[in-house]
Short mmCIF file of C-alpha atoms and ligand atoms in Angstrom, two decimals:
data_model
loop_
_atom_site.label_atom_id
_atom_site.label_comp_id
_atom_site.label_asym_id
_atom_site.label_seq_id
_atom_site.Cartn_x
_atom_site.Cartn_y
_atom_site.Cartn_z
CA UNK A 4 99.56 41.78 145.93
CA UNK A 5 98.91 45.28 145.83
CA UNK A 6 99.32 46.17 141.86
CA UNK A 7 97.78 49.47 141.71
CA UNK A 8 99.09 52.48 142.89
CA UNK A 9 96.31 52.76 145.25
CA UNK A 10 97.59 52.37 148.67
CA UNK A 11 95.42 49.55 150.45
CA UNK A 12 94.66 49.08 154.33
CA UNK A 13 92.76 46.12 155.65
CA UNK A 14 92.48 47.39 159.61
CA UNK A 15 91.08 50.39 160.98
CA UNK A 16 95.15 50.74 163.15
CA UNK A 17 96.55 50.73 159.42
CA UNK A 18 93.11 53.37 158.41
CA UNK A 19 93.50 55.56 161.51
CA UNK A 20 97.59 55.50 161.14
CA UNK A 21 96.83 57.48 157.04
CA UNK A 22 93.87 59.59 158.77
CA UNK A 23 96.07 60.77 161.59
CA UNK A 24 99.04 61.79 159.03
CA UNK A 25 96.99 63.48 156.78
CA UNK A 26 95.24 65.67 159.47
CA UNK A 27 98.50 66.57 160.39
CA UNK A 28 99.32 68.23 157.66
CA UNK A 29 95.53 70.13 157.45
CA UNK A 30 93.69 67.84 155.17
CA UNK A 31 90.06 67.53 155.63
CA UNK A 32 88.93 63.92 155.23
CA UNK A 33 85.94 62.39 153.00
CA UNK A 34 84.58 59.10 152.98
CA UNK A 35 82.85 56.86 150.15
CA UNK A 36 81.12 53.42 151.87
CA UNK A 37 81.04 51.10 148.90
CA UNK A 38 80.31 47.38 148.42
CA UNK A 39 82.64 47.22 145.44
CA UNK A 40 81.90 46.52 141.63
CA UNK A 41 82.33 49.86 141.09
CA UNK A 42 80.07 52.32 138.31
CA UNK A 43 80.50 55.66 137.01
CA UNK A 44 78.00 56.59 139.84
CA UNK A 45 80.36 55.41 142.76
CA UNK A 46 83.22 57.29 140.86
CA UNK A 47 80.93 60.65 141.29
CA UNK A 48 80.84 60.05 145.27
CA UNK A 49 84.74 60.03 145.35
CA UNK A 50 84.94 63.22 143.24
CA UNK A 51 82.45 64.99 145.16
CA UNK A 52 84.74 63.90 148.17
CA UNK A 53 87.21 64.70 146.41
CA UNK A 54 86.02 68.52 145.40
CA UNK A 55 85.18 69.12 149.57
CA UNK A 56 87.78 67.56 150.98
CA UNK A 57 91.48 67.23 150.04
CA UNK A 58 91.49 63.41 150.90
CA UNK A 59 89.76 60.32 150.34
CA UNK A 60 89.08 57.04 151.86
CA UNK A 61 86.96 54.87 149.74
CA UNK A 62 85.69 51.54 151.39
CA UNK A 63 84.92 48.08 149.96
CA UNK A 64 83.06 45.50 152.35
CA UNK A 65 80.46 43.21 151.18
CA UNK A 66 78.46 43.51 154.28
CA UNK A 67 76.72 40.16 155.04
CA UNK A 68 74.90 41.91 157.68
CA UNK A 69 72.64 43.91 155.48
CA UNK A 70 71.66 40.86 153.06
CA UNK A 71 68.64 38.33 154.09
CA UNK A 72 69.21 34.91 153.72
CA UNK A 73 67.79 34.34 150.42
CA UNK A 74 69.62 37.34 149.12
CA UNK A 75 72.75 37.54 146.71
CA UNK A 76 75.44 37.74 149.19
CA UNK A 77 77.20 35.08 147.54
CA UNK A 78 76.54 36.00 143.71
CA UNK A 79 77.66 39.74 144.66
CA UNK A 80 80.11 40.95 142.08
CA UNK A 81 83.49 41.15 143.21
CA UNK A 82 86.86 42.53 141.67
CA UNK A 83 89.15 44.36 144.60
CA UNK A 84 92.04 44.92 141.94
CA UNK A 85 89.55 46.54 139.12
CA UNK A 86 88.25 48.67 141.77
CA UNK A 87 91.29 50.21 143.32
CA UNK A 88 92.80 50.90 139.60
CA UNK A 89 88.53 52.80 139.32
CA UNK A 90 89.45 54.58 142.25
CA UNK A 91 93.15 55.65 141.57
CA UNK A 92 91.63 56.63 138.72
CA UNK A 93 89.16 58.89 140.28
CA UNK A 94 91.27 60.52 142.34
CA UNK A 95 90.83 58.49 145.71
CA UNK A 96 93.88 58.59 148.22
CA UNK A 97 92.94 55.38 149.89
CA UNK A 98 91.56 51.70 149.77
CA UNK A 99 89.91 50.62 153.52
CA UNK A 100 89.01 46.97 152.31
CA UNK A 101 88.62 45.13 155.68
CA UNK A 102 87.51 41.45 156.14
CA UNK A 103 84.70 39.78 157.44
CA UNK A 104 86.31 39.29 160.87
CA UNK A 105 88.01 42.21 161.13
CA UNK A 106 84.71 43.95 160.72
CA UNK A 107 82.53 41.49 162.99
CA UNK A 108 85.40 39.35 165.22
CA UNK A 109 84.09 36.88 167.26
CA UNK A 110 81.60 37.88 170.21
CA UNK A 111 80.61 41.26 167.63
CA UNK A 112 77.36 41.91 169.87
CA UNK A 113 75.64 45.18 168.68
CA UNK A 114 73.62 46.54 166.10
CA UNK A 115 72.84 50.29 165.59
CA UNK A 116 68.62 50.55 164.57
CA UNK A 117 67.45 53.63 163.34
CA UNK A 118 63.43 53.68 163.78
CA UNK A 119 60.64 55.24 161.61
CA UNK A 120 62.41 56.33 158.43
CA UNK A 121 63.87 52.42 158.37
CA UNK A 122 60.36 51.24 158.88
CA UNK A 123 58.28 51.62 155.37
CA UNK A 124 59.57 50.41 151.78
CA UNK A 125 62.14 48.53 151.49
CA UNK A 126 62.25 48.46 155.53
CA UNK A 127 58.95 46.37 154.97
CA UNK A 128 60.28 44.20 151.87
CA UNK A 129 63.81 43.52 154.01
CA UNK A 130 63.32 43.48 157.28
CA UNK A 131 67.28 43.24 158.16
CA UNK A 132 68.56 45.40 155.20
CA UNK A 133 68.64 48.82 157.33
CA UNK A 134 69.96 47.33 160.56
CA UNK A 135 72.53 46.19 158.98
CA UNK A 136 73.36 49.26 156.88
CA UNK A 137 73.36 51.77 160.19
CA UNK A 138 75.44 49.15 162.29
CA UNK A 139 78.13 49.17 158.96
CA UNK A 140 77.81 52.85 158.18
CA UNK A 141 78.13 53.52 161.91
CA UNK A 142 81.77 51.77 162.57
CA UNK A 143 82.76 52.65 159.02
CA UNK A 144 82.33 56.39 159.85
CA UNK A 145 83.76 55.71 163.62
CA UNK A 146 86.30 53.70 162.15
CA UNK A 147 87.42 56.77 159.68
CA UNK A 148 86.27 59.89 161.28
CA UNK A 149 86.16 61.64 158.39
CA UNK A 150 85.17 65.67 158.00
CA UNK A 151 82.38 64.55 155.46
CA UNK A 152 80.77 61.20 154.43
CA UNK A 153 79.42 60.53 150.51
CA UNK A 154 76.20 58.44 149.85
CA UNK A 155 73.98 58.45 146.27
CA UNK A 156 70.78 59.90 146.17
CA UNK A 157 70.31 56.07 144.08
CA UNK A 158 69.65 54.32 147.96
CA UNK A 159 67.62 57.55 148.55
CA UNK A 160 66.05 55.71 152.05
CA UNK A 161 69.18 54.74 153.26
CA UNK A 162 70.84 58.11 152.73
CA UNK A 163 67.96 59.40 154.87
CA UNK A 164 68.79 56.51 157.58
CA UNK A 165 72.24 57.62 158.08
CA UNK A 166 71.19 61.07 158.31
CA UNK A 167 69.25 60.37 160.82
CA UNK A 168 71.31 57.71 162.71
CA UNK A 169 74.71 60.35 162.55
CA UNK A 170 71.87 63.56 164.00
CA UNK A 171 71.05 61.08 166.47
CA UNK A 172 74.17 59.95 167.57
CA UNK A 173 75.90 63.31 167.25
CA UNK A 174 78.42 61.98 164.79
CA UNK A 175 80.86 65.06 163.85
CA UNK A 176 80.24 64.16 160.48
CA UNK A 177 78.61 65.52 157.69
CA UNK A 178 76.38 63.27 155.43
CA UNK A 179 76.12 64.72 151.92
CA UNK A 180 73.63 63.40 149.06
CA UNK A 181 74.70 62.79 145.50
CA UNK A 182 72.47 62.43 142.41
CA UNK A 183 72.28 59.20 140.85
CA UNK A 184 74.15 58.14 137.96
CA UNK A 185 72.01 56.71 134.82
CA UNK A 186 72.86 55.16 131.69
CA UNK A 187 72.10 56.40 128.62
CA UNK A 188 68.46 54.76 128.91
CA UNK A 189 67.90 56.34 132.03
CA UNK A 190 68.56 53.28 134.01
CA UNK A 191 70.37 54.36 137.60
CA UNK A 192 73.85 52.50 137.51
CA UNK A 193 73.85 49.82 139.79
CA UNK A 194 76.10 46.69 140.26
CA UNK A 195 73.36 44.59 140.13
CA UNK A 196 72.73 45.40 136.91
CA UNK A 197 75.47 43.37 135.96
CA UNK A 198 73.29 40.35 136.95
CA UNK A 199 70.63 41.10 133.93
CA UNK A 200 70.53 39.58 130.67
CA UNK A 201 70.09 41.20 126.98
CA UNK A 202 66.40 41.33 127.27
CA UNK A 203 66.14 41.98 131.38
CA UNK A 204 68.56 45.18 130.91
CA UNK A 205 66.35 46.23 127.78
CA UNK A 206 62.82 46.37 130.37
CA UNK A 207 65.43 47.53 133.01
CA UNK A 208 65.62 50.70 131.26
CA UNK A 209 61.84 51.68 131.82
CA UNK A 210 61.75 51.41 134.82
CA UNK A 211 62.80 55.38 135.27
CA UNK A 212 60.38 56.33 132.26
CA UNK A 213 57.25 54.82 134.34
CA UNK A 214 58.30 57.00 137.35
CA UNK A 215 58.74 60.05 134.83
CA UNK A 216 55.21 59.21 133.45
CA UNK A 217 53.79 58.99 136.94
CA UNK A 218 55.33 62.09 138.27
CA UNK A 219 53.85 63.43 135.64
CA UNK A 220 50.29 62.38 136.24
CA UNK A 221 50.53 63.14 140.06
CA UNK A 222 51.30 66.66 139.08
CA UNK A 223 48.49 67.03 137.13
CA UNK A 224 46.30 66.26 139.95
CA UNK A 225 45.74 62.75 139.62
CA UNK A 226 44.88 60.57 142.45
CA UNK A 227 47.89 59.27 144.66
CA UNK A 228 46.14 56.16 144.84
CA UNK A 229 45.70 55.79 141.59
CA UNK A 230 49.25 56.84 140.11
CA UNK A 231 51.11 54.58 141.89
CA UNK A 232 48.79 51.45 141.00
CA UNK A 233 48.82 52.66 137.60
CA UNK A 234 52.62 52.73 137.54
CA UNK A 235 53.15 49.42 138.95
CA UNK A 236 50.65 47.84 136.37
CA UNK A 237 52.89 49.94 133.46
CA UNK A 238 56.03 48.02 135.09
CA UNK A 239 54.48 44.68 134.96
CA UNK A 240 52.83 45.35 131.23
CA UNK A 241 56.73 46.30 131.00
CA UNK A 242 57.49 42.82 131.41
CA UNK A 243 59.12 43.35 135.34
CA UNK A 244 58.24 40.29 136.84
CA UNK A 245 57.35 41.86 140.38
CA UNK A 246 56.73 45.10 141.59
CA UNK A 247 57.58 45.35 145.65
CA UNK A 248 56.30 48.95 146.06
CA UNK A 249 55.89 52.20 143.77
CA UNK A 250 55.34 54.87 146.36
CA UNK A 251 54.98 58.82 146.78
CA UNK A 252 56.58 59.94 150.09
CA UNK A 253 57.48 63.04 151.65
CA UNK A 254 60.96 64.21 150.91
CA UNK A 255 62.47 63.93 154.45
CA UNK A 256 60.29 61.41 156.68
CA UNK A 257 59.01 59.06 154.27
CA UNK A 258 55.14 59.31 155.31
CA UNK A 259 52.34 60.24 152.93
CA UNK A 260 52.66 63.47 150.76
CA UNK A 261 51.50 66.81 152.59
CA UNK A 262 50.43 69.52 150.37
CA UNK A 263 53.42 72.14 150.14
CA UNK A 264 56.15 69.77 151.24
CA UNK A 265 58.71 68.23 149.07
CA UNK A 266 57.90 64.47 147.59
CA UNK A 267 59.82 61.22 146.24
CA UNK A 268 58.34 59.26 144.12
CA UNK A 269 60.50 55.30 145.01
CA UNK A 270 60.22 51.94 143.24
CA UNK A 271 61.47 48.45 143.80
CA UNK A 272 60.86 45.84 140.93
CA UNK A 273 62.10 42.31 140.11
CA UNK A 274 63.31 41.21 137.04
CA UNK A 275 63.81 37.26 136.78
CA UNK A 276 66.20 37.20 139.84
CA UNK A 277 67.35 40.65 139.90
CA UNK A 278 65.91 43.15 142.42
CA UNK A 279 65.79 47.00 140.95
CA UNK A 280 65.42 50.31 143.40
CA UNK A 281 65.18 53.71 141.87
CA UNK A 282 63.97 56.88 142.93
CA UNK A 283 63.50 60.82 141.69
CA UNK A 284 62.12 64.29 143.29
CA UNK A 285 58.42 64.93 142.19
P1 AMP B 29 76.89 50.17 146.95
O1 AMP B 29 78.26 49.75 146.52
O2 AMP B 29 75.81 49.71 146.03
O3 AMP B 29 76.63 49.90 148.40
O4 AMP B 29 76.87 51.75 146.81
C1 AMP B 29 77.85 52.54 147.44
C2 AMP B 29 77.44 53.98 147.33
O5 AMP B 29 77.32 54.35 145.96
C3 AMP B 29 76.07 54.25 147.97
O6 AMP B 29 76.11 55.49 148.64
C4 AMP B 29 75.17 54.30 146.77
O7 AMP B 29 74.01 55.07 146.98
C5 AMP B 29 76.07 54.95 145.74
N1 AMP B 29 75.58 54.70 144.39
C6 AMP B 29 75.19 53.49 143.87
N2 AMP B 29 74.74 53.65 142.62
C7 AMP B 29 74.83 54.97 142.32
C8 AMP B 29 74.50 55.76 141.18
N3 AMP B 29 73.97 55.23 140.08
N4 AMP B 29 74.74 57.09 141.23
C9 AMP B 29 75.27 57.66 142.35
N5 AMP B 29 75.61 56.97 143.47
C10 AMP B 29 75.38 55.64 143.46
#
């Protein structure tokens, strides 16, 4: 049952039917993707929508196409009801909370691949992870044709995939960045984080200092080289158990830095079981 006064749909008939009758009556339309367990941070991406367009469709699908599998698709947090009442909250108009098969019925034969900004980082750590994201992202945002689409700066590779992937495809749809939501500690807000205990969410918090430290080193003319080796070696003195990659890219393709162009510095590290991404401008 439907307790909150957030109006749910579960099919994109039900979706289209709200879309239609709000562009009717001169709306424009934003969209937040989400996988649920919702933070502060996803609550920014529906007000931003919110601010640029006069209605909003949040989504909740726990995509099993974008987890490997060893991953947590199982253990993924999962509350619909807490969510909606997050979202009412926040000023969304609408709850698209498919299932599995209406997402991916039987015979579901394609998959949208976006190439070279999927390829390095965590394209190299999960091979599936991106595929799966475009081919979600894509029907979500065909599914909704919204004016505007809402993704955190927190995934800051897969922002740049759908980018990409809705230039490519000529999607009528414009794919806007937010900044990432932290914590007091300066740890991004993530619903994994809900999987770490006392002492993992204590280390958890510096991870974003270690980035801080090694922007500030590669700014001071330090070695790339050396920076991000350095960094990853701070992490696991940190007590982070692994450290996939720490990596300075350029801003908008990913590749190696190129003196006068904008740079990332991204990190993935494990603690215990938990995987954590973050990322910030250099
Ligand atoms: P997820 O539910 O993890 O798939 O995330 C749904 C959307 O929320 C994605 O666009 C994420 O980038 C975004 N998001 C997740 N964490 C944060 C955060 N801490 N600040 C801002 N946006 C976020």
């Amino acid at each position: 049952m439907n307790s909150s006064p957030l109006p749910i749909v579960r099919d994109v008939a039900g979706l289209r039917a709200v879309v239609r009758d709000w562009r009717r009556a001169g709306a424009r339309v934003g969209l937040t993707p989400t996988m649920g367990a919702l933070h502060a941070g996803h609550l920014s991406l529906v007000r931003a929508a919110k601010e640029r367009c006069g209605k909003v469709v949040a989504s909740l699908f726990v995509n099993p196409r974008q987890f490997g599998p060893n991953e947590d698709f199982d253990r993924y947090p999962r509350d619909e009801a807490g969510d909606a009442a997050l979202l009412a909250g926040a000023g969304c108009d609408l709850l698209y909370a498919p299932d599995r098969t209406a997402m991916y019925p039987a015979g579901f034969a394609t998959s949208v691949t976006v190439a070279d900004v999927s390829a390095p980082l965590e394209g190299e750590m999960r091979p599936h992870f991106f595929s799966g994201v475009a081919t979600v992202v894509a029907k979500l945002l065909l599914q909704t044709m919204p004016d505007a689409a809402f993704f955190g700066e927190k995934d800051y590779q897969q922002l740049l995939v759908i980018q990409q992937m809705a230039r490519d495809l000529d999607m009528p749809i414009a794919i806007i960045g937010c900044p990432t939501l932290r914590e007091q500690d300066g740890l991004a807000m993530s619903s994994r984080n809900a999987y770490l205990n006392a002492e993992e969410r204590r280390i958890a918090g510096r991870l974003n200092h270690i980035l801080h430290d090694a922007i500030k080193a590669f700014r001071n003319g330090d070695p790339l080289v050396g920076v991000e080796s350095e960094a990853a070696r701070h992490l696991v003195a940190a007590g982070f158990s692994k450290v996939d990659y720490v990596a300075i890219r350029d801003a908008e393709t990913l590749a190696a830095p190129a003196a006068g162009r904008a740079c990332r510095i991204l990190a993935a590290a494990w603690l215990g079981k938990t995987r954590l991404i973050d990322n910030m401008a250099v």
